[in-house]
mmCIF file of C-alpha atoms in Angstrom:
data_model
loop_
_atom_site.group_PDB
_atom_site.id
_atom_site.type_symbol
_atom_site.label_atom_id
_atom_site.label_comp_id
_atom_site.label_asym_id
_atom_site.label_seq_id
_atom_site.Cartn_x
_atom_site.Cartn_y
_atom_site.Cartn_z
ATOM 1 C CA MET A 4 0.000 0.000 0.000
ATOM 2 C CA LYS A 5 1.288 3.456 -0.901
ATOM 3 C CA GLU A 6 -0.723 5.383 1.662
ATOM 4 C CA ILE A 7 -3.802 5.069 3.865
ATOM 5 C CA VAL A 8 -5.873 8.215 4.333
ATOM 6 C CA HIS A 9 -8.390 8.242 7.179
ATOM 7 C CA ILE A 10 -11.144 10.879 7.148
ATOM 8 C CA THR A 11 -13.366 11.753 10.102
ATOM 9 C CA GLU A 12 -15.461 14.574 11.459
ATOM 10 C CA ALA A 13 -16.126 12.632 14.696
ATOM 11 C CA PHE A 14 -12.652 13.089 16.193
ATOM 12 C CA GLY A 15 -13.269 11.771 19.697
ATOM 13 C CA GLY A 16 -14.562 8.858 21.771
ATOM 14 C CA GLY A 17 -14.633 5.405 20.237
ATOM 15 C CA VAL A 18 -13.873 6.708 16.737
ATOM 16 C CA LEU A 19 -10.646 8.293 17.970
ATOM 17 C CA SER A 20 -9.750 5.114 19.845
ATOM 18 C CA MET A 21 -10.056 2.996 16.705
ATOM 19 C CA LEU A 22 -8.266 5.628 14.609
ATOM 20 C CA THR A 23 -5.243 5.659 16.900
ATOM 21 C CA GLN A 24 -4.981 1.886 16.932
ATOM 22 C CA LEU A 25 -5.377 1.396 13.181
ATOM 23 C CA SER A 26 -3.124 4.279 12.162
ATOM 24 C CA ASN A 27 -0.396 3.655 14.744
ATOM 25 C CA ARG A 28 -0.089 -0.012 13.841
ATOM 26 C CA ALA A 29 0.002 0.777 10.127
ATOM 27 C CA ALA A 30 2.621 3.507 10.629
ATOM 28 C CA ALA A 31 4.748 1.181 12.762
ATOM 29 C CA ALA A 32 4.600 -1.334 9.905
ATOM 30 C CA GLY A 33 6.022 1.272 7.532
ATOM 31 C CA VAL A 34 2.799 2.321 5.796
ATOM 32 C CA SER A 35 2.304 6.030 5.111
ATOM 33 C CA VAL A 36 -0.742 7.270 7.058
ATOM 34 C CA THR A 37 -2.571 10.609 6.859
ATOM 35 C CA ILE A 38 -5.625 11.589 8.917
ATOM 36 C CA LEU A 39 -7.948 14.333 7.660
ATOM 37 C CA HIS A 40 -9.961 15.337 10.699
ATOM 38 C CA SER A 41 -12.184 17.961 12.252
ATOM 39 C CA ILE A 42 -12.277 19.016 15.899
ATOM 40 C CA ARG A 43 -15.214 18.363 18.220
ATOM 41 C CA PRO A 44 -15.744 19.649 21.774
ATOM 42 C CA GLU A 45 -14.858 16.162 23.060
ATOM 43 C CA SER A 46 -11.617 15.977 21.051
ATOM 44 C CA PRO A 47 -8.690 15.817 23.515
ATOM 45 C CA VAL A 48 -6.444 18.876 23.564
ATOM 46 C CA ASN A 49 -3.297 16.768 23.261
ATOM 47 C CA PHE A 50 -4.622 14.459 20.530
ATOM 48 C CA SER A 51 -1.384 14.617 18.513
ATOM 49 C CA LYS A 52 0.437 12.796 21.316
ATOM 50 C CA LEU A 53 -1.854 9.797 20.832
ATOM 51 C CA PHE A 54 -0.451 9.084 17.378
ATOM 52 C CA HIS A 55 2.741 7.518 16.043
ATOM 53 C CA PRO A 56 5.222 10.272 15.020
ATOM 54 C CA ALA A 57 4.975 9.163 11.387
ATOM 55 C CA VAL A 58 1.197 9.727 11.227
ATOM 56 C CA ARG A 59 0.384 12.997 9.448
ATOM 57 C CA LEU A 60 -2.540 14.966 10.925
ATOM 58 C CA VAL A 61 -4.353 17.487 8.713
ATOM 59 C CA HIS A 62 -7.253 19.614 9.954
ATOM 60 C CA VAL A 63 -10.259 19.849 7.620
ATOM 61 C CA ASP A 64 -13.313 21.696 8.891
ATOM 62 C CA MET A 65 -16.505 19.600 8.714
ATOM 63 C CA CYS A 66 -19.680 20.042 10.759
ATOM 64 C CA ARG A 67 -21.686 17.237 12.340
ATOM 65 C CA ASP A 68 -25.167 18.321 11.275
ATOM 66 C CA VAL A 69 -26.431 18.900 7.746
ATOM 67 C CA HIS A 70 -25.412 22.389 6.556
ATOM 68 C CA PRO A 71 -25.406 22.861 2.755
ATOM 69 C CA VAL A 72 -22.875 25.723 2.650
ATOM 70 C CA LYS A 73 -20.445 24.249 5.177
ATOM 71 C CA ASP A 74 -20.823 20.777 3.679
ATOM 72 C CA TRP A 75 -20.010 22.111 0.198
ATOM 73 C CA THR A 76 -16.928 23.865 1.561
ATOM 74 C CA GLY A 77 -15.909 20.772 3.502
ATOM 75 C CA LEU A 78 -16.278 18.601 0.399
ATOM 76 C CA TRP A 79 -13.871 20.696 -1.656
ATOM 77 C CA ASP A 80 -11.432 21.033 1.237
ATOM 78 C CA LEU A 81 -11.356 17.218 1.332
ATOM 79 C CA VAL A 82 -10.859 17.060 -2.445
ATOM 80 C CA ARG A 83 -7.863 19.397 -2.229
ATOM 81 C CA ALA A 84 -6.381 17.506 0.718
ATOM 82 C CA LEU A 85 -6.785 14.135 -1.024
ATOM 83 C CA ARG A 86 -5.106 15.463 -4.169
ATOM 84 C CA HIS A 87 -2.024 16.233 -2.059
ATOM 85 C CA CYS A 88 -1.913 12.577 -1.059
ATOM 86 C CA ASP A 89 -1.573 9.486 -3.209
ATOM 87 C CA PRO A 90 -3.655 6.965 -1.285
ATOM 88 C CA SER A 91 -4.316 3.410 -2.270
ATOM 89 C CA VAL A 92 -6.858 3.264 0.582
ATOM 90 C CA VAL A 93 -9.318 5.895 1.850
ATOM 91 C CA HIS A 94 -11.000 4.905 5.121
ATOM 92 C CA LEU A 95 -13.974 7.014 6.236
ATOM 93 C CA HIS A 96 -15.150 7.113 9.840
ATOM 94 C CA SER A 97 -18.657 8.138 10.999
ATOM 95 C CA SER A 98 -21.588 9.379 8.952
ATOM 96 C CA LYS A 99 -20.515 12.862 7.818
ATOM 97 C CA ALA A 100 -17.180 11.590 6.534
ATOM 98 C CA GLY A 101 -19.044 8.666 4.998
ATOM 99 C CA VAL A 102 -21.001 11.007 2.729
ATOM 100 C CA LEU A 103 -18.521 13.833 2.057
ATOM 101 C CA GLY A 104 -15.521 11.507 1.996
ATOM 102 C CA ARG A 105 -16.970 9.168 -0.614
ATOM 103 C CA ALA A 106 -17.873 12.093 -2.860
ATOM 104 C CA ALA A 107 -14.420 13.653 -2.405
ATOM 105 C CA ALA A 108 -12.641 10.360 -3.052
ATOM 106 C CA CYS A 109 -14.636 9.782 -6.243
ATOM 107 C CA ILE A 110 -13.472 13.194 -7.480
ATOM 108 C CA ALA A 111 -9.875 13.286 -6.224
ATOM 109 C CA THR A 112 -8.731 9.659 -5.991
ATOM 110 C CA PRO A 113 -11.042 7.513 -8.138
ATOM 111 C CA ASP A 114 -8.635 4.558 -8.147
ATOM 112 C CA ALA A 115 -8.338 4.314 -4.354
ATOM 113 C CA ARG A 116 -10.117 1.560 -2.442
ATOM 114 C CA ILE A 117 -12.785 3.135 -0.237
ATOM 115 C CA PHE A 118 -14.001 1.815 3.117
ATOM 116 C CA TYR A 119 -16.625 3.371 5.367
ATOM 117 C CA SER A 120 -17.008 2.621 9.085
ATOM 118 C CA PRO A 121 -20.222 4.200 10.478
ATOM 119 C CA HIS A 122 -19.282 3.644 14.163
ATOM 120 C CA GLY A 123 -22.986 3.971 14.971
ATOM 121 C CA LEU A 124 -25.560 4.594 12.270
ATOM 122 C CA SER A 125 -26.930 8.137 12.153
ATOM 123 C CA PHE A 126 -30.442 6.972 11.242
ATOM 124 C CA LEU A 127 -30.617 5.096 14.569
ATOM 125 C CA ARG A 128 -30.219 8.318 16.557
ATOM 126 C CA ARG A 129 -33.001 8.885 19.084
ATOM 127 C CA ASP A 130 -32.234 12.575 19.608
ATOM 128 C CA VAL A 131 -33.648 13.668 16.239
ATOM 129 C CA SER A 132 -37.116 13.625 14.677
ATOM 130 C CA PRO A 133 -38.401 10.722 12.528
ATOM 131 C CA ALA A 134 -38.093 13.031 9.519
ATOM 132 C CA LYS A 135 -34.395 13.542 10.222
ATOM 133 C CA GLN A 136 -33.901 9.826 10.791
ATOM 134 C CA LEU A 137 -35.384 9.191 7.346
ATOM 135 C CA ALA A 138 -33.185 11.916 5.844
ATOM 136 C CA TYR A 139 -30.079 10.344 7.384
ATOM 137 C CA LEU A 140 -31.110 6.941 6.038
ATOM 138 C CA ASN A 141 -31.541 8.406 2.559
ATOM 139 C CA PHE A 142 -28.104 10.048 2.783
ATOM 140 C CA GLU A 143 -26.648 6.631 3.608
ATOM 141 C CA ARG A 144 -28.467 5.054 0.655
ATOM 142 C CA ILE A 145 -27.281 7.753 -1.755
ATOM 143 C CA ALA A 146 -23.689 7.556 -0.497
ATOM 144 C CA ALA A 147 -23.733 3.766 -0.819
ATOM 145 C CA ARG A 148 -24.392 4.180 -4.550
ATOM 146 C CA MET A 149 -21.008 5.947 -4.847
ATOM 147 C CA GLY A 150 -19.265 2.654 -4.167
ATOM 148 C CA GLY A 151 -16.844 1.462 -1.559
ATOM 149 C CA VAL A 152 -17.249 -1.150 1.137
ATOM 150 C CA ILE A 153 -19.272 -0.425 4.282
ATOM 151 C CA VAL A 154 -17.603 -2.043 7.284
ATOM 152 C CA ALA A 155 -19.907 -2.631 10.241
ATOM 153 C CA CYS A 156 -18.342 -2.884 13.697
ATOM 154 C CA SER A 157 -21.026 -5.204 15.098
ATOM 155 C CA ALA A 158 -23.297 -7.904 13.742
ATOM 156 C CA SER A 159 -26.429 -5.955 14.611
ATOM 157 C CA GLU A 160 -25.037 -2.864 12.861
ATOM 158 C CA LEU A 161 -24.373 -5.015 9.788
ATOM 159 C CA HIS A 162 -27.958 -6.273 9.981
ATOM 160 C CA GLU A 163 -29.273 -2.680 9.993
ATOM 161 C CA ILE A 164 -27.042 -1.775 7.034
ATOM 162 C CA GLU A 165 -27.997 -4.755 4.913
ATOM 163 C CA SER A 166 -31.713 -4.538 5.664
ATOM 164 C CA LYS A 167 -32.145 -0.752 5.353
ATOM 165 C CA VAL A 168 -29.276 0.765 3.353
ATOM 166 C CA ASN A 169 -29.024 -2.067 0.798
ATOM 167 C CA PRO A 170 -25.351 -1.391 -0.042
ATOM 168 C CA ARG A 171 -23.368 -2.905 -2.879
ATOM 169 C CA SER A 172 -20.885 -4.363 -0.418
ATOM 170 C CA ALA A 173 -20.902 -4.641 3.382
ATOM 171 C CA VAL A 174 -18.732 -6.677 5.735
ATOM 172 C CA LEU A 175 -18.177 -7.144 9.451
ATOM 173 C CA ILE A 176 -14.988 -6.316 11.328
ATOM 174 C CA GLU A 177 -15.633 -5.834 15.029
ATOM 175 C CA ASN A 178 -13.971 -3.158 17.122
ATOM 176 C CA GLY A 179 -10.824 -4.169 18.945
ATOM 177 C CA VAL A 180 -8.624 -3.116 21.856
ATOM 178 C CA ASN A 181 -5.016 -3.591 22.902
ATOM 179 C CA VAL A 182 -5.674 -6.309 25.461
ATOM 180 C CA SER A 183 -2.273 -5.942 27.140
ATOM 181 C CA GLU A 184 -3.038 -2.287 27.995
ATOM 182 C CA ILE A 185 -6.190 -3.102 29.960
ATOM 183 C CA PRO A 186 -5.664 -3.798 33.673
ATOM 184 C CA PRO A 187 -7.713 -6.671 35.096
ATOM 185 C CA ARG A 188 -10.423 -6.055 37.664
ATOM 186 C CA ILE A 189 -8.960 -5.425 41.107
ATOM 187 C CA GLU A 190 -9.836 -8.008 43.734
ATOM 188 C CA LYS A 191 -10.987 -6.337 46.955
ATOM 189 C CA ASP A 192 -10.459 -7.385 50.561
ATOM 190 C CA ASP A 193 -13.722 -5.870 51.814
ATOM 191 C CA ASP A 194 -17.348 -6.416 50.822
ATOM 192 C CA ARG A 195 -17.835 -2.985 49.249
ATOM 193 C CA ILE A 196 -19.227 -3.128 45.700
ATOM 194 C CA VAL A 197 -18.729 -0.466 43.030
ATOM 195 C CA ILE A 198 -21.072 -0.268 40.039
ATOM 196 C CA GLY A 199 -20.098 2.079 37.255
ATOM 197 C CA MET A 200 -20.307 3.449 33.749
ATOM 198 C CA SER A 201 -17.853 5.334 31.549
ATOM 199 C CA GLY A 202 -18.561 8.090 29.050
ATOM 200 C CA ARG A 203 -19.551 11.676 28.528
ATOM 201 C CA ALA A 204 -22.880 13.254 29.390
ATOM 202 C CA SER A 205 -25.082 12.918 26.323
ATOM 203 C CA TYR A 206 -28.543 11.873 25.247
ATOM 204 C CA GLN A 207 -26.992 8.876 23.514
ATOM 205 C CA LYS A 208 -25.211 7.572 26.614
ATOM 206 C CA ASN A 209 -28.368 8.147 28.723
ATOM 207 C CA HIS A 210 -26.517 9.008 31.928
ATOM 208 C CA GLU A 211 -29.828 10.048 33.487
ATOM 209 C CA ALA A 212 -30.861 6.380 33.527
ATOM 210 C CA PHE A 213 -27.625 5.476 35.308
ATOM 211 C CA ALA A 214 -28.346 8.174 37.895
ATOM 212 C CA SER A 215 -31.851 6.799 38.398
ATOM 213 C CA LEU A 216 -30.492 3.284 38.915
ATOM 214 C CA ALA A 217 -27.978 4.609 41.433
ATOM 215 C CA THR A 218 -30.589 6.382 43.550
ATOM 216 C CA THR A 219 -32.725 3.229 43.577
ATOM 217 C CA LEU A 220 -30.051 0.593 44.206
ATOM 218 C CA GLN A 221 -27.441 2.220 46.432
ATOM 219 C CA THR A 222 -26.877 0.765 49.907
ATOM 220 C CA PRO A 223 -24.225 1.526 52.543
ATOM 221 C CA ASN A 224 -21.810 -0.966 50.957
ATOM 222 C CA VAL A 225 -22.722 -0.296 47.305
ATOM 223 C CA GLY A 226 -21.342 2.733 45.498
ATOM 224 C CA PHE A 227 -21.914 4.071 41.997
ATOM 225 C CA SER A 228 -19.129 5.595 39.899
ATOM 226 C CA TRP A 229 -19.407 7.653 36.711
ATOM 227 C CA ILE A 230 -16.054 7.709 34.941
ATOM 228 C CA GLY A 231 -15.836 10.861 32.841
ATOM 229 C CA GLY A 232 -18.863 12.568 34.370
ATOM 230 C CA ASN A 233 -19.298 15.680 36.507
ATOM 231 C CA PRO A 234 -21.703 16.174 39.443
ATOM 232 C CA ASP A 235 -23.394 19.183 37.821
ATOM 233 C CA GLU A 236 -24.430 16.927 34.926
ATOM 234 C CA LEU A 237 -26.493 14.774 37.292
ATOM 235 C CA PRO A 238 -30.002 15.394 38.626
ATOM 236 C CA VAL A 239 -29.766 17.032 42.044
ATOM 237 C CA GLU A 240 -31.286 14.019 43.794
ATOM 238 C CA ALA A 241 -28.593 11.699 42.367
ATOM 239 C CA ARG A 242 -25.493 13.707 43.250
ATOM 240 C CA SER A 243 -25.026 12.045 46.619
ATOM 241 C CA ALA A 244 -25.457 8.582 45.082
ATOM 242 C CA VAL A 245 -22.922 8.836 42.249
ATOM 243 C CA LYS A 246 -19.207 9.549 42.528
ATOM 244 C CA CYS A 247 -17.960 11.420 39.453
ATOM 245 C CA SER A 248 -14.356 11.433 38.257
ATOM 246 C CA GLY A 249 -14.620 14.399 35.923
ATOM 247 C CA TRP A 250 -12.664 14.285 32.688
ATOM 248 C CA VAL A 251 -9.763 11.820 32.901
ATOM 249 C CA THR A 252 -7.184 10.456 30.498
ATOM 250 C CA ARG A 253 -7.811 7.089 28.889
ATOM 251 C CA ASP A 254 -5.172 5.438 31.098
ATOM 252 C CA ARG A 255 -6.848 6.808 34.207
ATOM 253 C CA ALA A 256 -10.261 5.722 32.906
ATOM 254 C CA LEU A 257 -8.935 2.175 32.557
ATOM 255 C CA GLU A 258 -7.556 2.278 36.107
ATOM 256 C CA LEU A 259 -10.932 3.405 37.435
ATOM 257 C CA THR A 260 -12.750 0.784 35.365
ATOM 258 C CA ALA A 261 -10.585 -1.921 36.962
ATOM 259 C CA GLN A 262 -12.004 -0.881 40.352
ATOM 260 C CA LEU A 263 -15.576 -1.707 39.293
ATOM 261 C CA ASP A 264 -17.456 -4.870 40.206
ATOM 262 C CA VAL A 265 -20.294 -4.377 37.710
ATOM 263 C CA TYR A 266 -20.217 -2.308 34.521
ATOM 264 C CA VAL A 267 -23.398 -0.621 33.253
ATOM 265 C CA GLN A 268 -24.087 0.687 29.738
ATOM 266 C CA THR A 269 -27.364 2.606 29.470
ATOM 267 C CA SER A 270 -26.973 3.775 25.843
ATOM 268 C CA ARG A 271 -29.947 4.507 23.617
ATOM 269 C CA TRP A 272 -27.933 3.536 20.499
ATOM 270 C CA GLU A 273 -24.369 2.477 19.701
ATOM 271 C CA GLY A 274 -22.066 1.019 17.064
ATOM 272 C CA MET A 275 -19.953 -1.190 19.324
ATOM 273 C CA PRO A 276 -18.817 0.676 22.471
ATOM 274 C CA ILE A 277 -15.087 0.515 23.213
ATOM 275 C CA ALA A 278 -15.547 1.216 26.939
ATOM 276 C CA LEU A 279 -17.850 -1.795 27.247
ATOM 277 C CA ILE A 280 -15.335 -4.008 25.437
ATOM 278 C CA GLU A 281 -12.591 -2.782 27.773
ATOM 279 C CA ALA A 282 -14.711 -3.578 30.834
ATOM 280 C CA GLN A 283 -15.356 -7.108 29.582
ATOM 281 C CA VAL A 284 -11.647 -7.623 28.834
ATOM 282 C CA ALA A 285 -10.931 -6.447 32.391
ATOM 283 C CA GLY A 286 -13.166 -9.249 33.654
ATOM 284 C CA ILE A 287 -16.160 -7.183 34.742
ATOM 285 C CA PRO A 288 -19.704 -8.499 34.218
ATOM 286 C CA ALA A 289 -21.907 -5.978 32.432
ATOM 287 C CA VAL A 290 -25.567 -5.005 32.399
ATOM 288 C CA VAL A 291 -26.469 -3.240 29.161
ATOM 289 C CA THR A 292 -29.423 -1.932 27.194
ATOM 290 C CA ASP A 293 -30.725 -4.048 24.329
ATOM 291 C CA VAL A 294 -29.517 -1.827 21.488
ATOM 292 C CA VAL A 295 -27.224 -2.193 18.480
ATOM 293 C CA GLY A 296 -23.662 -2.789 19.657
ATOM 294 C CA ASN A 297 -24.365 -3.470 23.324
ATOM 295 C CA ARG A 298 -26.162 -6.720 22.613
ATOM 296 C CA ASP A 299 -23.268 -7.857 20.415
ATOM 297 C CA VAL A 300 -20.595 -7.490 23.103
ATOM 298 C CA VAL A 301 -22.397 -9.058 26.063
ATOM 299 C CA LYS A 302 -23.467 -12.683 25.903
ATOM 300 C CA HIS A 303 -26.704 -12.659 27.878
ATOM 301 C CA GLY A 304 -26.551 -14.854 30.963
ATOM 302 C CA VAL A 305 -22.859 -15.659 30.431
ATOM 303 C CA THR A 306 -20.768 -12.455 30.511
ATOM 304 C CA GLY A 307 -23.547 -10.216 31.803
ATOM 305 C CA PHE A 308 -27.141 -9.313 31.059
ATOM 306 C CA VAL A 309 -28.923 -7.546 28.185
ATOM 307 C CA ALA A 310 -31.989 -5.670 29.447
ATOM 308 C CA THR A 311 -35.099 -4.468 27.629
ATOM 309 C CA SER A 312 -36.049 -1.781 30.164
ATOM 310 C CA ILE A 313 -34.560 0.276 32.979
ATOM 311 C CA GLU A 314 -36.574 -1.787 35.460
ATOM 312 C CA GLU A 315 -35.039 -4.962 34.056
ATOM 313 C CA MET A 316 -31.582 -3.388 34.247
ATOM 314 C CA GLY A 317 -32.184 -2.653 37.911
ATOM 315 C CA ALA A 318 -33.192 -6.246 38.586
ATOM 316 C CA TYR A 319 -30.085 -7.601 36.852
ATOM 317 C CA ILE A 320 -27.788 -5.163 38.665
ATOM 318 C CA ALA A 321 -29.348 -6.134 42.002
ATOM 319 C CA ARG A 322 -28.843 -9.794 41.156
ATOM 320 C CA LEU A 323 -25.138 -9.257 40.485
ATOM 321 C CA ARG A 324 -24.826 -6.973 43.500
ATOM 322 C CA ASP A 325 -26.160 -9.675 45.810
ATOM 323 C CA ASP A 326 -24.377 -12.709 44.316
ATOM 324 C CA PRO A 327 -20.544 -12.640 44.536
ATOM 325 C CA ALA A 328 -20.241 -16.087 42.947
ATOM 326 C CA LEU A 329 -22.277 -14.969 39.925
ATOM 327 C CA ARG A 330 -20.137 -11.829 39.559
ATOM 328 C CA ALA A 331 -16.970 -13.917 39.666
ATOM 329 C CA ARG A 332 -18.267 -16.490 37.191
ATOM 330 C CA MET A 333 -19.523 -13.927 34.687
ATOM 331 C CA GLY A 334 -16.402 -11.787 35.089
ATOM 332 C CA ALA A 335 -14.121 -14.733 34.344
ATOM 333 C CA ALA A 336 -16.218 -15.682 31.313
ATOM 334 C CA ALA A 337 -16.127 -12.084 30.070
ATOM 335 C CA ARG A 338 -12.343 -11.818 30.351
ATOM 336 C CA HIS A 339 -11.769 -15.152 28.627
ATOM 337 C CA ALA A 340 -14.144 -14.472 25.736
ATOM 338 C CA ALA A 341 -13.445 -10.769 25.182
ATOM 339 C CA SER A 342 -9.640 -11.037 25.352
ATOM 340 C CA ALA A 343 -9.650 -13.466 22.443
ATOM 341 C CA ARG A 344 -12.518 -12.009 20.438
ATOM 342 C CA PHE A 345 -11.594 -8.314 20.606
ATOM 343 C CA SER A 346 -7.783 -8.511 20.478
ATOM 344 C CA MET A 347 -6.510 -5.738 18.213
ATOM 345 C CA ASP A 348 -3.787 -8.083 16.970
ATOM 346 C CA THR A 349 -6.468 -10.145 15.249
ATOM 347 C CA ILE A 350 -8.660 -7.192 14.278
ATOM 348 C CA PHE A 351 -5.760 -5.316 12.658
ATOM 349 C CA ARG A 352 -4.845 -8.345 10.549
ATOM 350 C CA GLN A 353 -8.432 -8.371 9.295
ATOM 351 C CA TRP A 354 -8.173 -4.701 8.366
ATOM 352 C CA LEU A 355 -4.847 -5.193 6.576
ATOM 353 C CA SER A 356 -6.351 -8.045 4.601
ATOM 354 C CA ILE A 357 -9.326 -6.016 3.416
ATOM 355 C CA TYR A 358 -7.180 -2.913 2.769
ATOM 356 C CA GLU A 359 -4.889 -4.950 0.524
ATOM 357 C CA THR A 360 -7.583 -6.828 -1.373
ATOM 358 C CA GLY A 361 -10.430 -4.324 -1.384
ATOM 359 C CA SER A 362 -12.651 -7.357 -1.144
ATOM 360 C CA GLY A 363 -16.287 -7.113 -0.180
ATOM 361 C CA LYS A 364 -16.168 -10.712 0.999
ATOM 362 C CA PRO A 365 -17.032 -10.931 4.710
ATOM 363 C CA VAL A 366 -13.919 -11.176 6.858
ATOM 364 C CA ARG A 367 -15.915 -13.337 9.263
ATOM 365 C CA GLU A 368 -18.625 -15.751 8.357
ATOM 366 C CA PRO A 369 -22.060 -14.150 8.790
ATOM 367 C CA LEU A 370 -24.260 -15.348 11.600
ATOM 368 C CA GLY A 371 -26.373 -18.373 10.803
ATOM 369 C CA ALA A 372 -30.134 -18.156 10.500
ATOM 370 C CA ASN A 373 -30.590 -19.596 13.972
ATOM 371 C CA GLU A 374 -28.452 -16.806 15.443
ATOM 372 C CA VAL A 375 -30.432 -13.830 14.136
ATOM 373 C CA ALA A 376 -32.277 -13.426 17.426
ATOM 374 C CA SER A 377 -28.964 -12.874 19.202
ATOM 375 C CA TYR A 378 -28.573 -9.459 17.614
ATOM 376 C CA GLU A 379 -32.112 -8.370 16.849
ATOM 377 C CA ALA A 380 -33.873 -6.371 19.541
ATOM 378 C CA ARG A 381 -36.542 -8.263 21.406
ATOM 379 C CA PRO A 382 -40.069 -7.069 20.541
ATOM 380 C CA ASP A 383 -40.639 -5.797 24.079
ATOM 381 C CA SER A 384 -37.458 -3.711 24.206
ATOM 382 C CA GLN A 385 -38.020 -0.128 25.386
ATOM 383 C CA PHE A 386 -34.708 1.085 23.947
#
């Protein structure tokens, strides 16, 4: 490969995590890597320090929401930036880059192999109107006609893509983590239990639900921890029930995650959450909402529980809270399964293979017909 160019407007969170891992490994292997990126409020100030010295970072202004004038400007800025590169691969991350990036690549680098990772489908957003959801779906359908391979990060995301977007080519490569960087859950000498979540305050992450669970389930020996949150982002009645770390580095977030006994993910929608994967690799049983991404990571009844309502989440959390043997058994199962399944060593080899071949052939065999229910939401799900 001559050069890999990554393009993203969503320069933060799980997208940034995957970008650093893919680009750093490629750069270390001697591949030229350029990242065309925007800046979001959640983008870390010191983001350049996260990347291999050989990775070239180029700022291109793109906006998250639909804005005809800014989108037109962003498109031609991408075209100019791509013409300064000579990529054999253009990898687009998140929905805005998926649309603008495919158009720009068709204009500037028509011979490059194009891959698009949604990292959470925009038409699944619950913070916009049904009309906007339909508009986002139509944008995805139009962009899919421009070519390239859509790469889903979870089986349920792939199911949504194939059933609603109807792309020419779609494959599955799950998100991965550097397993060796993730500290295992810390064994405690006392009987105090810590239940926690990790992530920013947002409608998507649904931190209000976590706060509600904390006020309902806390006891003198059970504490709730919000890694990345601030007290003023909580309802007043929940501030005494939840300990907030404030913004922390990723290394510190992993240290705090290792102190948890139960991990909770209350998201309204996802792609495949990195923080949840990290918690499972650490050996922490998880209770998650039954949405795209969450239900793919957690094996219900084995490495945690997948809940269809907040009330059901509360019941599952209480069950784990009150049963040390169950926590230990599920935690051990989570660590064993997740460490093998989500190892970035394996995931990166899958990416290199598809980068080099440009093949639309699934990197993993698709789920069998009898497994569809494992990633489709149950009919009674409230999420």
